[in-house]
Amino acid sequence: MSLRARLTFLFTSLIGGVLLIFGALVYSLVSFLLLNQIDTLITNSANRIIDQMRITGSNELNPRSLIFLEFNENIYFQIWGNNHELEFTRPLDLKTSLDETGLQMGAVIFQTTRTDNLHLRVLSVPIESTRGPAGIVQVGFDLAFIDTTQRMMLYVLVFLTIVTMFISSLIIWIVSGRVLSPLVSATNIATQIAETQDLSRRIPIENIKNDEVGQLIFTFNDTLERLEKLFYTQRRFIADVSHELRTPLTVIKGEIGLMRQMKNFDSESLTSIDGEVDRLTRMVSNLLFLAQADTGEMPFDHVIVSLDEILLEVFHQMKTLAGDRISVSITNIDQISVWGDRDKLKQVLLNLISNAIHYTPPGGAVMLSLSEVDHQACLSVSDTGLGIPKEDLPHIFDRFYRGEKSRKRSQDSGFGLGLSIAYSIIEKLGGTIEVTSTEGNGSTFTVWLPLSKSNI
Ligand code: ADP
């Protein structure tokens, strides 16, 4: 059974149950009150009869005076002598006792009796005189009117219960349909995605309220968005890796083919093959690094590292690399320690500074600075180089992303993995990495890291 049908059934049964209990209570209470009133009425009538009754000296009943008594038309009564002979009856054709049990018992008793055509409430009262028991008076009230009232009440209550249950089930069916409709759409969309593998589909959110179901839909759409991005990134990543692998392999195959044709191990081809194999090895180690960082398998030291020492070390290495072509300088260096992995932090600095040198034309400058800002280590690498176009800025930390100018392949050109590696290392160490750049004026990469306790 569907959730909608179950909800409707449950609530309708609940409402029906409550109405039935309520109806039963009303029915019983009204019946009780009516019977109570009838009992009072027949008690009063019995008292009037006993008051009017004459008893002879021989303790015999003389009911003649009762002829003039006037009662409600629903009241029947009989006077019985001590030997159960009928002394008086109204109406006159009523020859059998109104209540045989009451007559036999000879005590005050209320009974409800039913004959072929009469349904009566009967009170039997023994008549006592100073000389002992003189007979029994039985007063009955015709319950036909009460029966009709009760029957009508029962019909009305049952009718109201059925109508209310029908209307409420209709309302619950419509409301639950509306509430659950986003879930139905979600199921349909999920089925469509499974069938077509099209992750771009979303559940329409125009009329969705911000309630629990709405939250579920928003989260579902959000998850789809992430999945789509992940799927797209994975696909692009595989395409990029294949592309990057194919180029050096084609070069190697070409060089080998050439040597085979020439039947000669020419040293130029061997150097080219060597270079391509180095390039492949670098790329595979970079990929391995990123894969391990992603899966959390990358071993990370967590020791206090003196950032200023690493900066000086890398500075000297890079200064040699830049030679006279580009001026590399340190504008500020504070003594700062952070928690982290020495080799990985060095790798970050190497990637950032080598990029700065690489993307700065001869005559330009690269400035390094390390300082404490807002209780954080702030390390910046600025250059006066080419800068990064605005449209490239949001993507430069993506894997295999390379700016227009670095796309031309050369032996020393990168794979677009250096900044992704730097980003993932800094992220693992609880820091952030930012970039500001103006095309033609240079770029500044800033790394923020939490200070180790020794600094605080
Ligand atoms: P690559 O191996 O191409 O340098 P990176 O991941 O290190 O890969 O850098 C990604 C891209 O970001 C580069 O292709 C380049 O376009 C841009 N870039 C990085 N650093 C700089 C910089 N200092 N100046 C200008 N562009 C830069």
Tab-separated table of C-alpha atoms and ligand atoms in Angstrom:
chain	number	residue	atom	x	y	z
A	1	MET	CA	0.000	0.000	0.000
A	2	SER	CA	1.329	3.474	-0.875
A	3	LEU	CA	2.346	5.899	1.890
A	4	ARG	CA	-0.471	8.233	0.814
A	5	ALA	CA	-3.057	5.438	1.087
A	6	ARG	CA	-1.635	4.340	4.424
A	7	LEU	CA	-1.750	7.883	5.830
A	8	THR	CA	-5.319	8.359	4.608
A	9	PHE	CA	-6.404	5.001	6.042
A	10	LEU	CA	-4.703	5.673	9.374
A	11	PHE	CA	-6.122	9.158	9.914
A	12	THR	CA	-9.606	8.216	8.668
A	13	SER	CA	-9.678	5.210	11.010
A	14	LEU	CA	-8.531	7.449	13.845
A	15	ILE	CA	-11.221	10.041	13.161
A	16	GLY	CA	-13.823	7.274	12.699
A	17	GLY	CA	-12.765	5.655	15.978
A	18	VAL	CA	-12.987	8.931	17.897
A	19	LEU	CA	-16.409	9.700	16.388
A	20	LEU	CA	-17.712	6.208	17.232
A	21	ILE	CA	-16.594	6.514	20.864
A	22	PHE	CA	-18.062	10.010	21.050
A	23	GLY	CA	-21.328	8.825	19.419
A	24	ALA	CA	-21.584	5.850	21.790
A	25	LEU	CA	-21.099	8.187	24.771
A	26	VAL	CA	-23.757	10.629	23.551
A	27	TYR	CA	-26.161	7.760	22.778
A	28	SER	CA	-25.689	6.170	26.221
A	29	LEU	CA	-25.954	9.477	28.069
A	30	VAL	CA	-29.148	10.541	26.286
A	31	SER	CA	-30.690	7.065	26.814
A	32	PHE	CA	-29.739	7.138	30.474
A	33	LEU	CA	-31.252	10.612	31.020
A	34	LEU	CA	-34.473	9.696	29.207
A	35	LEU	CA	-34.902	6.487	31.217
A	36	ASN	CA	-34.227	8.450	34.399
A	37	GLN	CA	-36.985	10.889	33.528
A	38	ILE	CA	-39.377	8.056	32.748
A	39	ASP	CA	-38.543	6.365	36.044
A	40	THR	CA	-39.343	9.608	37.894
A	41	LEU	CA	-42.576	9.976	35.941
A	42	ILE	CA	-43.795	6.436	36.704
A	43	THR	CA	-42.723	6.738	40.355
A	44	ASN	CA	-44.832	9.911	40.680
A	45	SER	CA	-47.722	8.180	38.925
A	46	ALA	CA	-47.466	5.145	41.224
A	47	ASN	CA	-47.487	7.443	44.259
A	48	ARG	CA	-50.569	9.242	42.966
A	49	ILE	CA	-52.338	5.915	42.424
A	50	ILE	CA	-51.449	4.649	45.905
A	51	ASP	CA	-52.630	7.966	47.401
A	52	GLN	CA	-55.975	7.680	45.588
A	53	MET	CA	-56.427	4.014	46.384
A	54	ARG	CA	-59.119	3.086	48.918
A	55	ILE	CA	-58.623	0.004	51.097
A	56	THR	CA	-61.607	-1.588	52.763
A	57	GLY	CA	-61.712	-2.704	56.379
A	58	SER	CA	-61.122	-6.292	55.269
A	59	ASN	CA	-57.879	-5.095	53.711
A	60	GLU	CA	-59.261	-5.289	50.176
A	61	LEU	CA	-58.538	-2.829	47.425
A	62	ASN	CA	-61.240	-0.575	46.078
A	63	PRO	CA	-59.912	0.903	42.841
A	64	ARG	CA	-63.132	2.641	41.762
A	65	SER	CA	-61.775	6.058	42.722
A	66	LEU	CA	-58.976	5.534	40.207
A	67	ILE	CA	-61.330	5.885	37.251
A	68	PHE	CA	-61.080	9.646	37.494
A	69	LEU	CA	-57.286	9.778	37.567
A	70	GLU	CA	-55.795	11.413	34.496
A	71	PHE	CA	-52.386	10.426	33.215
A	72	ASN	CA	-50.133	10.940	30.278
A	73	GLU	CA	-51.433	8.800	27.380
A	74	ASN	CA	-48.257	6.679	27.430
A	75	ILE	CA	-48.873	5.582	31.002
A	76	TYR	CA	-50.427	2.153	31.633
A	77	PHE	CA	-51.255	0.818	35.057
A	78	GLN	CA	-52.731	-2.231	36.781
A	79	ILE	CA	-53.841	-2.970	40.328
A	80	TRP	CA	-53.392	-6.536	41.495
A	81	GLY	CA	-54.916	-8.082	44.630
A	82	ASN	CA	-52.999	-10.210	47.075
A	83	ASN	CA	-53.906	-13.346	45.172
A	84	HIS	CA	-52.752	-11.824	41.923
A	85	GLU	CA	-56.274	-11.195	40.643
A	86	LEU	CA	-56.550	-8.164	38.424
A	87	GLU	CA	-58.506	-5.444	40.234
A	88	PHE	CA	-58.073	-2.595	37.814
A	89	THR	CA	-56.367	-2.000	34.484
A	90	ARG	CA	-55.872	0.875	32.109
A	91	PRO	CA	-56.273	0.444	29.232
A	92	LEU	CA	-59.105	-1.938	29.792
A	93	ASP	CA	-58.005	-4.573	27.273
A	94	LEU	CA	-54.692	-5.169	29.063
A	95	LYS	CA	-55.385	-8.439	30.864
A	96	THR	CA	-51.874	-9.865	31.363
A	97	SER	CA	-49.465	-8.411	33.939
A	98	LEU	CA	-47.313	-5.480	32.776
A	99	ASP	CA	-44.384	-7.217	34.486
A	100	GLU	CA	-44.837	-10.812	35.590
A	101	THR	CA	-41.536	-10.840	37.545
A	102	GLY	CA	-42.458	-7.693	39.506
A	103	LEU	CA	-45.828	-9.244	40.302
A	104	GLN	CA	-44.251	-12.455	41.568
A	105	MET	CA	-41.535	-10.715	43.604
A	106	GLY	CA	-43.871	-8.398	45.484
A	107	ALA	CA	-41.168	-5.790	45.934
A	108	VAL	CA	-40.457	-2.324	44.529
A	109	ILE	CA	-38.788	-3.006	41.226
A	110	PHE	CA	-38.171	-1.243	37.869
A	111	GLN	CA	-38.172	-3.530	34.831
A	112	THR	CA	-38.107	-3.081	31.088
A	113	THR	CA	-40.459	-5.554	29.445
A	114	ARG	CA	-41.306	-6.410	25.906
A	115	THR	CA	-44.457	-8.112	24.658
A	116	ASP	CA	-45.525	-8.682	21.071
A	117	ASN	CA	-46.627	-5.121	20.532
A	118	LEU	CA	-45.449	-3.267	23.643
A	119	HIS	CA	-42.095	-2.127	24.924
A	120	LEU	CA	-42.581	-0.854	28.453
A	121	ARG	CA	-40.731	0.495	31.457
A	122	VAL	CA	-42.627	-0.892	34.440
A	123	LEU	CA	-42.543	-0.057	38.140
A	124	SER	CA	-44.092	-2.579	40.529
A	125	VAL	CA	-44.923	-1.298	44.043
A	126	PRO	CA	-46.560	-3.385	46.771
A	127	ILE	CA	-49.529	-1.639	48.462
A	128	GLU	CA	-49.337	-1.786	52.239
A	129	SER	CA	-52.096	-0.936	54.674
A	130	THR	CA	-52.041	-0.926	58.445
A	131	ARG	CA	-53.360	-4.476	58.214
A	132	GLY	CA	-50.586	-5.733	55.981
A	133	PRO	CA	-50.016	-6.202	52.210
A	134	ALA	CA	-53.100	-5.302	50.205
A	135	GLY	CA	-51.926	-5.821	46.648
A	136	ILE	CA	-49.546	-4.559	43.997
A	137	VAL	CA	-49.694	-1.565	41.689
A	138	GLN	CA	-47.832	-1.739	38.377
A	139	VAL	CA	-47.237	1.412	36.362
A	140	GLY	CA	-45.774	1.160	32.865
A	141	PHE	CA	-44.605	3.723	30.351
A	142	ASP	CA	-44.746	3.019	26.653
A	143	LEU	CA	-41.173	3.277	25.331
A	144	ALA	CA	-42.211	3.453	21.640
A	145	PHE	CA	-41.460	7.178	21.509
A	146	ILE	CA	-38.088	6.674	23.232
A	147	ASP	CA	-37.254	3.816	20.855
A	148	THR	CA	-37.969	6.081	17.880
A	149	THR	CA	-35.827	8.838	19.394
A	150	GLN	CA	-32.959	6.402	20.022
A	151	ARG	CA	-33.247	4.941	16.543
A	152	MET	CA	-33.181	8.417	14.990
A	153	MET	CA	-30.204	9.359	17.137
A	154	LEU	CA	-28.378	6.192	16.055
A	155	TYR	CA	-29.086	6.893	12.375
A	156	VAL	CA	-27.903	10.506	12.713
A	157	LEU	CA	-24.724	9.507	14.562
A	158	VAL	CA	-23.852	6.743	12.087
A	159	PHE	CA	-24.652	9.023	9.147
A	160	LEU	CA	-22.524	11.853	10.600
A	161	THR	CA	-19.647	9.436	11.306
A	162	ILE	CA	-19.714	8.065	7.769
A	163	VAL	CA	-19.980	11.520	6.163
A	164	THR	CA	-17.212	12.931	8.388
A	165	MET	CA	-14.982	9.924	7.650
A	166	PHE	CA	-15.618	10.289	3.930
A	167	ILE	CA	-14.927	14.050	3.902
A	168	SER	CA	-11.863	13.740	6.141
A	169	SER	CA	-10.448	10.875	4.055
A	170	LEU	CA	-10.930	13.015	0.951
A	171	ILE	CA	-9.173	15.992	2.590
A	172	ILE	CA	-6.317	13.806	3.919
A	173	TRP	CA	-5.951	12.164	0.488
A	174	ILE	CA	-5.668	15.570	-1.226
A	175	VAL	CA	-3.407	17.163	1.422
A	176	SER	CA	-1.102	14.139	1.702
A	177	GLY	CA	-0.974	14.038	-2.099
A	178	ARG	CA	0.216	17.630	-2.132
A	179	VAL	CA	2.706	17.118	0.690
A	180	LEU	CA	4.083	13.933	-0.825
A	181	SER	CA	4.134	15.114	-4.436
A	182	PRO	CA	7.749	16.422	-4.150
A	183	LEU	CA	8.746	12.959	-2.944
A	184	VAL	CA	7.019	11.402	-5.933
A	185	SER	CA	8.906	13.828	-8.219
A	186	ALA	CA	12.140	12.934	-6.409
A	187	THR	CA	11.499	9.241	-7.018
A	188	ASN	CA	10.682	9.869	-10.682
A	189	ILE	CA	13.802	11.986	-11.167
A	190	ALA	CA	15.951	9.377	-9.396
A	191	THR	CA	14.484	6.671	-11.658
A	192	GLN	CA	15.096	8.802	-14.748
A	193	ILE	CA	18.692	9.434	-13.653
A	194	ALA	CA	19.226	5.718	-13.099
A	195	GLU	CA	17.776	4.951	-16.535
A	196	THR	CA	19.396	7.734	-18.575
A	197	GLN	CA	22.505	8.409	-16.430
A	198	ASP	CA	21.750	12.109	-16.900
A	199	LEU	CA	22.883	13.808	-13.703
A	200	SER	CA	21.833	17.273	-14.924
A	201	ARG	CA	18.194	16.663	-13.938
A	202	ARG	CA	16.784	18.405	-10.835
A	203	ILE	CA	13.503	18.273	-8.947
A	204	PRO	CA	11.527	21.478	-9.686
A	205	ILE	CA	11.485	23.626	-6.532
A	206	GLU	CA	9.008	26.366	-7.568
A	207	ASN	CA	6.168	25.451	-5.182
A	208	ILE	CA	8.202	23.703	-2.526
A	209	LYS	CA	7.929	25.012	1.029
A	210	ASN	CA	10.839	25.123	3.424
A	211	ASP	CA	9.540	22.261	5.583
A	212	GLU	CA	10.967	18.784	6.229
A	213	VAL	CA	10.009	17.510	2.752
A	214	GLY	CA	11.315	20.749	1.203
A	215	GLN	CA	14.619	20.311	3.061
A	216	LEU	CA	14.865	16.764	1.725
A	217	ILE	CA	14.317	17.991	-1.840
A	218	PHE	CA	16.871	20.800	-1.472
A	219	THR	CA	19.398	18.313	-0.077
A	220	PHE	CA	18.587	15.847	-2.865
A	221	ASN	CA	19.136	18.539	-5.525
A	222	ASP	CA	22.304	19.641	-3.767
A	223	THR	CA	23.591	16.061	-3.745
A	224	LEU	CA	22.787	15.743	-7.452
A	225	GLU	CA	24.684	18.978	-8.103
A	226	ARG	CA	27.734	17.641	-6.251
A	227	LEU	CA	27.497	14.273	-7.967
A	228	GLU	CA	27.260	15.943	-11.351
A	229	LYS	CA	30.328	18.077	-10.581
A	230	LEU	CA	32.234	15.076	-9.280
A	231	PHE	CA	31.244	13.006	-12.281
A	232	TYR	CA	32.249	15.808	-14.627
A	233	THR	CA	35.564	16.361	-12.799
A	234	GLN	CA	36.340	12.645	-12.902
A	235	ARG	CA	35.582	12.448	-16.611
A	236	ARG	CA	37.646	15.539	-17.345
A	237	PHE	CA	40.452	14.222	-15.154
A	238	ILE	CA	40.579	10.908	-17.012
A	239	ALA	CA	40.537	12.763	-20.340
A	240	ASP	CA	43.353	15.080	-19.147
A	241	VAL	CA	45.473	12.218	-17.841
A	242	SER	CA	45.042	10.249	-21.075
A	243	HIS	CA	45.924	13.322	-23.098
A	244	GLU	CA	49.005	14.101	-20.992
A	245	LEU	CA	50.181	10.490	-21.175
A	246	ARG	CA	49.610	10.160	-24.884
A	247	THR	CA	51.892	13.065	-25.905
A	248	PRO	CA	55.162	11.781	-24.364
A	249	LEU	CA	54.306	8.228	-25.435
A	250	THR	CA	53.830	9.418	-29.028
A	251	VAL	CA	57.164	11.260	-28.886
A	252	ILE	CA	58.913	8.154	-27.486
A	253	LYS	CA	57.322	5.905	-30.118
A	254	GLY	CA	58.306	8.380	-32.865
A	255	GLU	CA	61.908	8.553	-31.706
A	256	ILE	CA	62.159	4.743	-31.473
A	257	GLY	CA	60.661	4.413	-34.962
A	258	LEU	CA	63.181	6.908	-36.286
A	259	MET	CA	66.113	5.037	-34.705
A	260	ARG	CA	64.801	1.758	-36.117
A	261	GLN	CA	64.590	3.284	-39.592
A	262	MET	CA	68.057	4.765	-39.338
A	263	LYS	CA	69.343	1.555	-37.729
A	264	ASN	CA	71.281	3.827	-35.412
A	265	PHE	CA	71.052	4.831	-31.707
A	266	ASP	CA	71.290	8.534	-32.336
A	267	SER	CA	72.040	10.393	-29.105
A	268	GLU	CA	69.617	13.243	-29.835
A	269	SER	CA	66.695	10.793	-29.961
A	270	LEU	CA	67.898	9.044	-26.809
A	271	THR	CA	68.045	12.406	-24.959
A	272	SER	CA	64.542	13.205	-26.163
A	273	ILE	CA	63.273	9.777	-24.985
A	274	ASP	CA	65.067	10.279	-21.668
A	275	GLY	CA	63.428	13.698	-21.242
A	276	GLU	CA	59.962	12.333	-22.035
A	277	VAL	CA	60.407	9.418	-19.628
A	278	ASP	CA	61.442	11.935	-16.915
A	279	ARG	CA	58.393	13.996	-17.696
A	280	LEU	CA	56.156	10.911	-17.509
A	281	THR	CA	57.744	9.898	-14.208
A	282	ARG	CA	57.170	13.418	-12.787
A	283	MET	CA	53.577	13.400	-13.877
A	284	VAL	CA	52.887	9.931	-12.499
A	285	SER	CA	54.456	10.883	-9.125
A	286	ASN	CA	52.386	14.080	-9.044
A	287	LEU	CA	49.229	12.093	-9.783
A	288	LEU	CA	50.133	9.535	-7.170
A	289	PHE	CA	50.661	12.358	-4.684
A	290	LEU	CA	47.203	13.811	-5.404
A	291	ALA	CA	45.526	10.397	-5.378
A	292	GLN	CA	47.048	9.603	-1.985
A	293	ALA	CA	46.080	13.034	-0.645
A	294	ASP	CA	42.502	12.415	-1.850
A	295	THR	CA	42.158	9.004	-0.280
A	296	GLY	CA	43.832	10.153	2.933
A	297	GLU	CA	46.636	7.603	2.474
A	298	MET	CA	49.301	10.293	2.241
A	299	PRO	CA	51.586	10.079	5.285
A	300	PHE	CA	51.716	13.543	6.860
A	301	ASP	CA	54.136	14.503	9.636
A	302	HIS	CA	52.623	16.703	12.278
A	303	VAL	CA	55.595	18.347	13.911
A	304	ILE	CA	56.607	21.912	14.673
A	305	VAL	CA	58.271	23.289	11.569
A	306	SER	CA	60.209	26.500	11.372
A	307	LEU	CA	58.705	28.181	8.329
A	308	ASP	CA	61.383	30.902	8.114
A	309	GLU	CA	64.114	28.234	7.824
A	310	ILE	CA	62.301	26.495	4.968
A	311	LEU	CA	61.726	29.823	3.240
A	312	LEU	CA	65.440	30.666	3.427
A	313	GLU	CA	66.377	27.210	2.099
A	314	VAL	CA	64.010	27.437	-0.877
A	315	PHE	CA	65.012	31.076	-1.451
A	316	HIS	CA	68.674	30.091	-1.936
A	317	GLN	CA	67.771	27.221	-4.290
A	318	MET	CA	65.470	29.387	-6.365
A	319	LYS	CA	67.826	32.338	-6.489
A	320	THR	CA	70.353	30.061	-8.152
A	321	LEU	CA	67.707	28.814	-10.567
A	322	ALA	CA	66.618	32.355	-11.481
A	323	GLY	CA	70.223	33.515	-11.966
A	324	ASP	CA	70.541	37.041	-13.277
A	325	ARG	CA	67.386	36.714	-15.308
A	326	ILE	CA	64.998	37.568	-12.463
A	327	SER	CA	65.640	39.184	-9.105
A	328	VAL	CA	64.414	37.045	-6.193
A	329	SER	CA	64.301	38.778	-2.798
A	330	ILE	CA	62.872	38.454	0.697
A	331	THR	CA	61.060	41.610	1.767
A	332	ASN	CA	60.205	40.459	5.297
A	333	ILE	CA	60.921	37.343	7.330
A	334	ASP	CA	59.645	36.765	10.871
A	335	GLN	CA	60.556	33.752	12.967
A	336	ILE	CA	57.434	31.649	12.624
A	337	SER	CA	56.691	28.023	13.454
A	338	VAL	CA	53.693	26.059	12.335
A	339	TRP	CA	52.473	22.491	12.784
A	340	GLY	CA	53.059	20.503	9.647
A	341	ASP	CA	55.202	18.365	7.410
A	342	ARG	CA	58.559	19.915	6.523
A	343	ASP	CA	58.962	18.268	3.100
A	344	LYS	CA	55.407	18.998	2.040
A	345	LEU	CA	55.642	22.657	3.097
A	346	LYS	CA	58.899	22.914	1.163
A	347	GLN	CA	57.111	21.429	-1.836
A	348	VAL	CA	54.443	24.173	-1.590
A	349	LEU	CA	57.095	26.900	-1.533
A	350	LEU	CA	58.980	25.310	-4.428
A	351	ASN	CA	55.816	25.124	-6.525
A	352	LEU	CA	54.782	28.733	-5.818
A	353	ILE	CA	58.220	30.285	-6.257
A	354	SER	CA	59.105	28.239	-9.348
A	355	ASN	CA	55.773	29.318	-10.897
A	356	ALA	CA	56.548	32.972	-10.046
A	357	ILE	CA	59.945	32.673	-11.736
A	358	HIS	CA	58.521	30.711	-14.652
A	359	TYR	CA	55.734	33.197	-15.400
A	360	THR	CA	57.885	36.317	-14.973
A	361	PRO	CA	59.773	37.576	-18.012
A	362	PRO	CA	63.499	38.414	-17.699
A	363	GLY	CA	64.150	41.639	-15.785
A	364	GLY	CA	61.177	41.040	-13.511
A	365	ALA	CA	61.181	40.440	-9.747
A	366	VAL	CA	59.907	37.857	-7.293
A	367	MET	CA	59.380	39.008	-3.674
A	368	LEU	CA	58.932	36.642	-0.730
A	369	SER	CA	57.602	37.571	2.681
A	370	LEU	CA	56.779	35.746	5.896
A	371	SER	CA	54.995	37.493	8.731
A	372	GLU	CA	52.497	36.955	11.513
A	373	VAL	CA	49.093	38.480	10.769
A	374	ASP	CA	46.033	38.056	13.006
A	375	HIS	CA	47.676	35.175	14.906
A	376	GLN	CA	48.339	33.298	11.687
A	377	ALA	CA	51.400	32.653	9.596
A	378	CYS	CA	51.126	34.656	6.381
A	379	LEU	CA	53.503	33.653	3.606
A	380	SER	CA	53.338	35.476	0.314
A	381	VAL	CA	54.989	35.005	-3.060
A	382	SER	CA	54.600	38.030	-5.365
A	383	ASP	CA	55.910	38.523	-8.850
A	384	THR	CA	55.899	41.231	-11.471
A	385	GLY	CA	55.178	38.670	-14.180
A	386	LEU	CA	52.454	38.014	-16.725
A	387	GLY	CA	49.620	37.880	-14.230
A	388	ILE	CA	46.629	35.627	-14.552
A	389	PRO	CA	43.594	36.515	-16.672
A	390	LYS	CA	40.390	37.042	-14.685
A	391	GLU	CA	38.660	34.096	-16.384
A	392	ASP	CA	41.524	31.752	-15.387
A	393	LEU	CA	41.623	32.800	-11.718
A	394	PRO	CA	38.757	30.594	-10.437
A	395	HIS	CA	40.322	27.523	-12.075
A	396	ILE	CA	44.037	27.723	-11.437
A	397	PHE	CA	43.867	25.335	-8.453
A	398	ASP	CA	41.999	22.743	-10.569
A	399	ARG	CA	43.879	19.667	-11.663
A	400	PHE	CA	45.491	19.924	-15.112
A	401	TYR	CA	44.331	23.512	-15.472
A	402	ARG	CA	46.842	25.573	-17.348
A	403	GLY	CA	46.596	29.163	-18.392
A	404	GLU	CA	46.594	30.070	-22.083
A	405	LYS	CA	50.279	31.044	-22.048
A	406	SER	CA	51.502	27.830	-20.450
A	407	ARG	CA	49.527	25.530	-22.719
A	408	LYS	CA	52.196	25.485	-25.386
A	409	ARG	CA	54.027	22.314	-24.602
A	410	SER	CA	57.739	22.459	-23.917
A	411	GLN	CA	60.077	20.162	-22.024
A	412	ASP	CA	59.963	22.310	-18.882
A	413	SER	CA	56.268	23.238	-19.099
A	414	GLY	CA	54.197	21.922	-16.223
A	415	PHE	CA	51.126	19.708	-16.231
A	416	GLY	CA	48.833	22.102	-14.363
A	417	LEU	CA	49.226	20.033	-11.191
A	418	GLY	CA	51.631	22.204	-9.141
A	419	LEU	CA	48.984	24.503	-7.656
A	420	SER	CA	46.540	21.617	-7.042
A	421	ILE	CA	49.259	19.864	-5.044
A	422	ALA	CA	50.042	23.063	-3.081
A	423	TYR	CA	46.324	23.564	-2.414
A	424	SER	CA	45.752	20.036	-1.156
A	425	ILE	CA	48.836	20.188	1.154
A	426	ILE	CA	47.793	23.508	2.689
A	427	GLU	CA	44.203	22.292	3.062
A	428	LYS	CA	45.455	19.160	4.892
A	429	LEU	CA	47.443	21.396	7.274
A	430	GLY	CA	44.335	23.423	8.123
A	431	GLY	CA	45.373	26.494	6.155
A	432	THR	CA	44.195	28.360	3.083
A	433	ILE	CA	45.801	29.567	-0.088
A	434	GLU	CA	44.688	32.688	-1.984
A	435	VAL	CA	45.659	34.452	-5.146
A	436	THR	CA	45.312	38.009	-6.400
A	437	SER	CA	46.500	38.910	-9.851
A	438	THR	CA	46.261	41.581	-12.526
A	439	GLU	CA	47.030	40.546	-16.038
A	440	GLY	CA	50.267	42.170	-17.141
A	441	ASN	CA	51.180	43.370	-13.630
A	442	GLY	CA	51.966	40.179	-11.752
A	443	SER	CA	50.431	37.916	-9.149
A	444	THR	CA	50.530	37.362	-5.411
A	445	PHE	CA	49.940	33.951	-3.835
A	446	THR	CA	49.286	34.066	-0.096
A	447	VAL	CA	49.365	31.048	2.188
A	448	TRP	CA	47.701	31.245	5.624
A	449	LEU	CA	48.585	28.661	8.234
A	450	PRO	CA	47.677	28.309	11.897
A	451	LEU	CA	50.619	29.062	14.215
A	452	SER	CA	52.119	26.318	16.360
A	453	LYS	CA	51.706	26.810	20.144
A	454	SER	CA	55.333	27.927	20.500
A	455	ASN	CA	54.418	31.040	18.493
A	456	ILE	CA	51.246	31.910	20.350
B	1	ADP	P1	51.753	24.641	-14.350
B	1	ADP	O1	52.482	23.383	-14.309
B	1	ADP	O2	51.042	24.887	-15.623
B	1	ADP	O3	52.517	25.806	-13.842
B	1	ADP	P2	50.254	25.039	-11.958
B	1	ADP	O4	49.198	24.223	-11.343
B	1	ADP	O5	51.464	25.304	-11.149
B	1	ADP	O6	50.578	24.360	-13.322
B	1	ADP	O7	49.638	26.419	-12.417
B	1	ADP	C1	48.403	26.421	-13.093
B	1	ADP	C2	48.293	27.643	-13.965
B	1	ADP	O8	48.225	28.827	-13.167
B	1	ADP	C3	49.473	27.864	-14.848
B	1	ADP	O9	49.293	27.162	-16.058
B	1	ADP	C4	49.469	29.359	-15.052
B	1	ADP	O10	48.595	29.697	-16.112
B	1	ADP	C5	48.889	29.907	-13.794
B	1	ADP	N1	49.933	30.425	-12.869
B	1	ADP	C6	50.412	29.814	-11.759
B	1	ADP	N2	51.298	30.613	-11.125
B	1	ADP	C7	51.375	31.759	-11.848
B	1	ADP	C8	52.083	32.988	-11.715
B	1	ADP	N3	52.933	33.201	-10.706
B	1	ADP	N4	51.906	33.924	-12.661
B	1	ADP	C9	51.066	33.724	-13.675
B	1	ADP	N5	50.326	32.606	-13.871
B	1	ADP	C10	50.486	31.626	-12.951
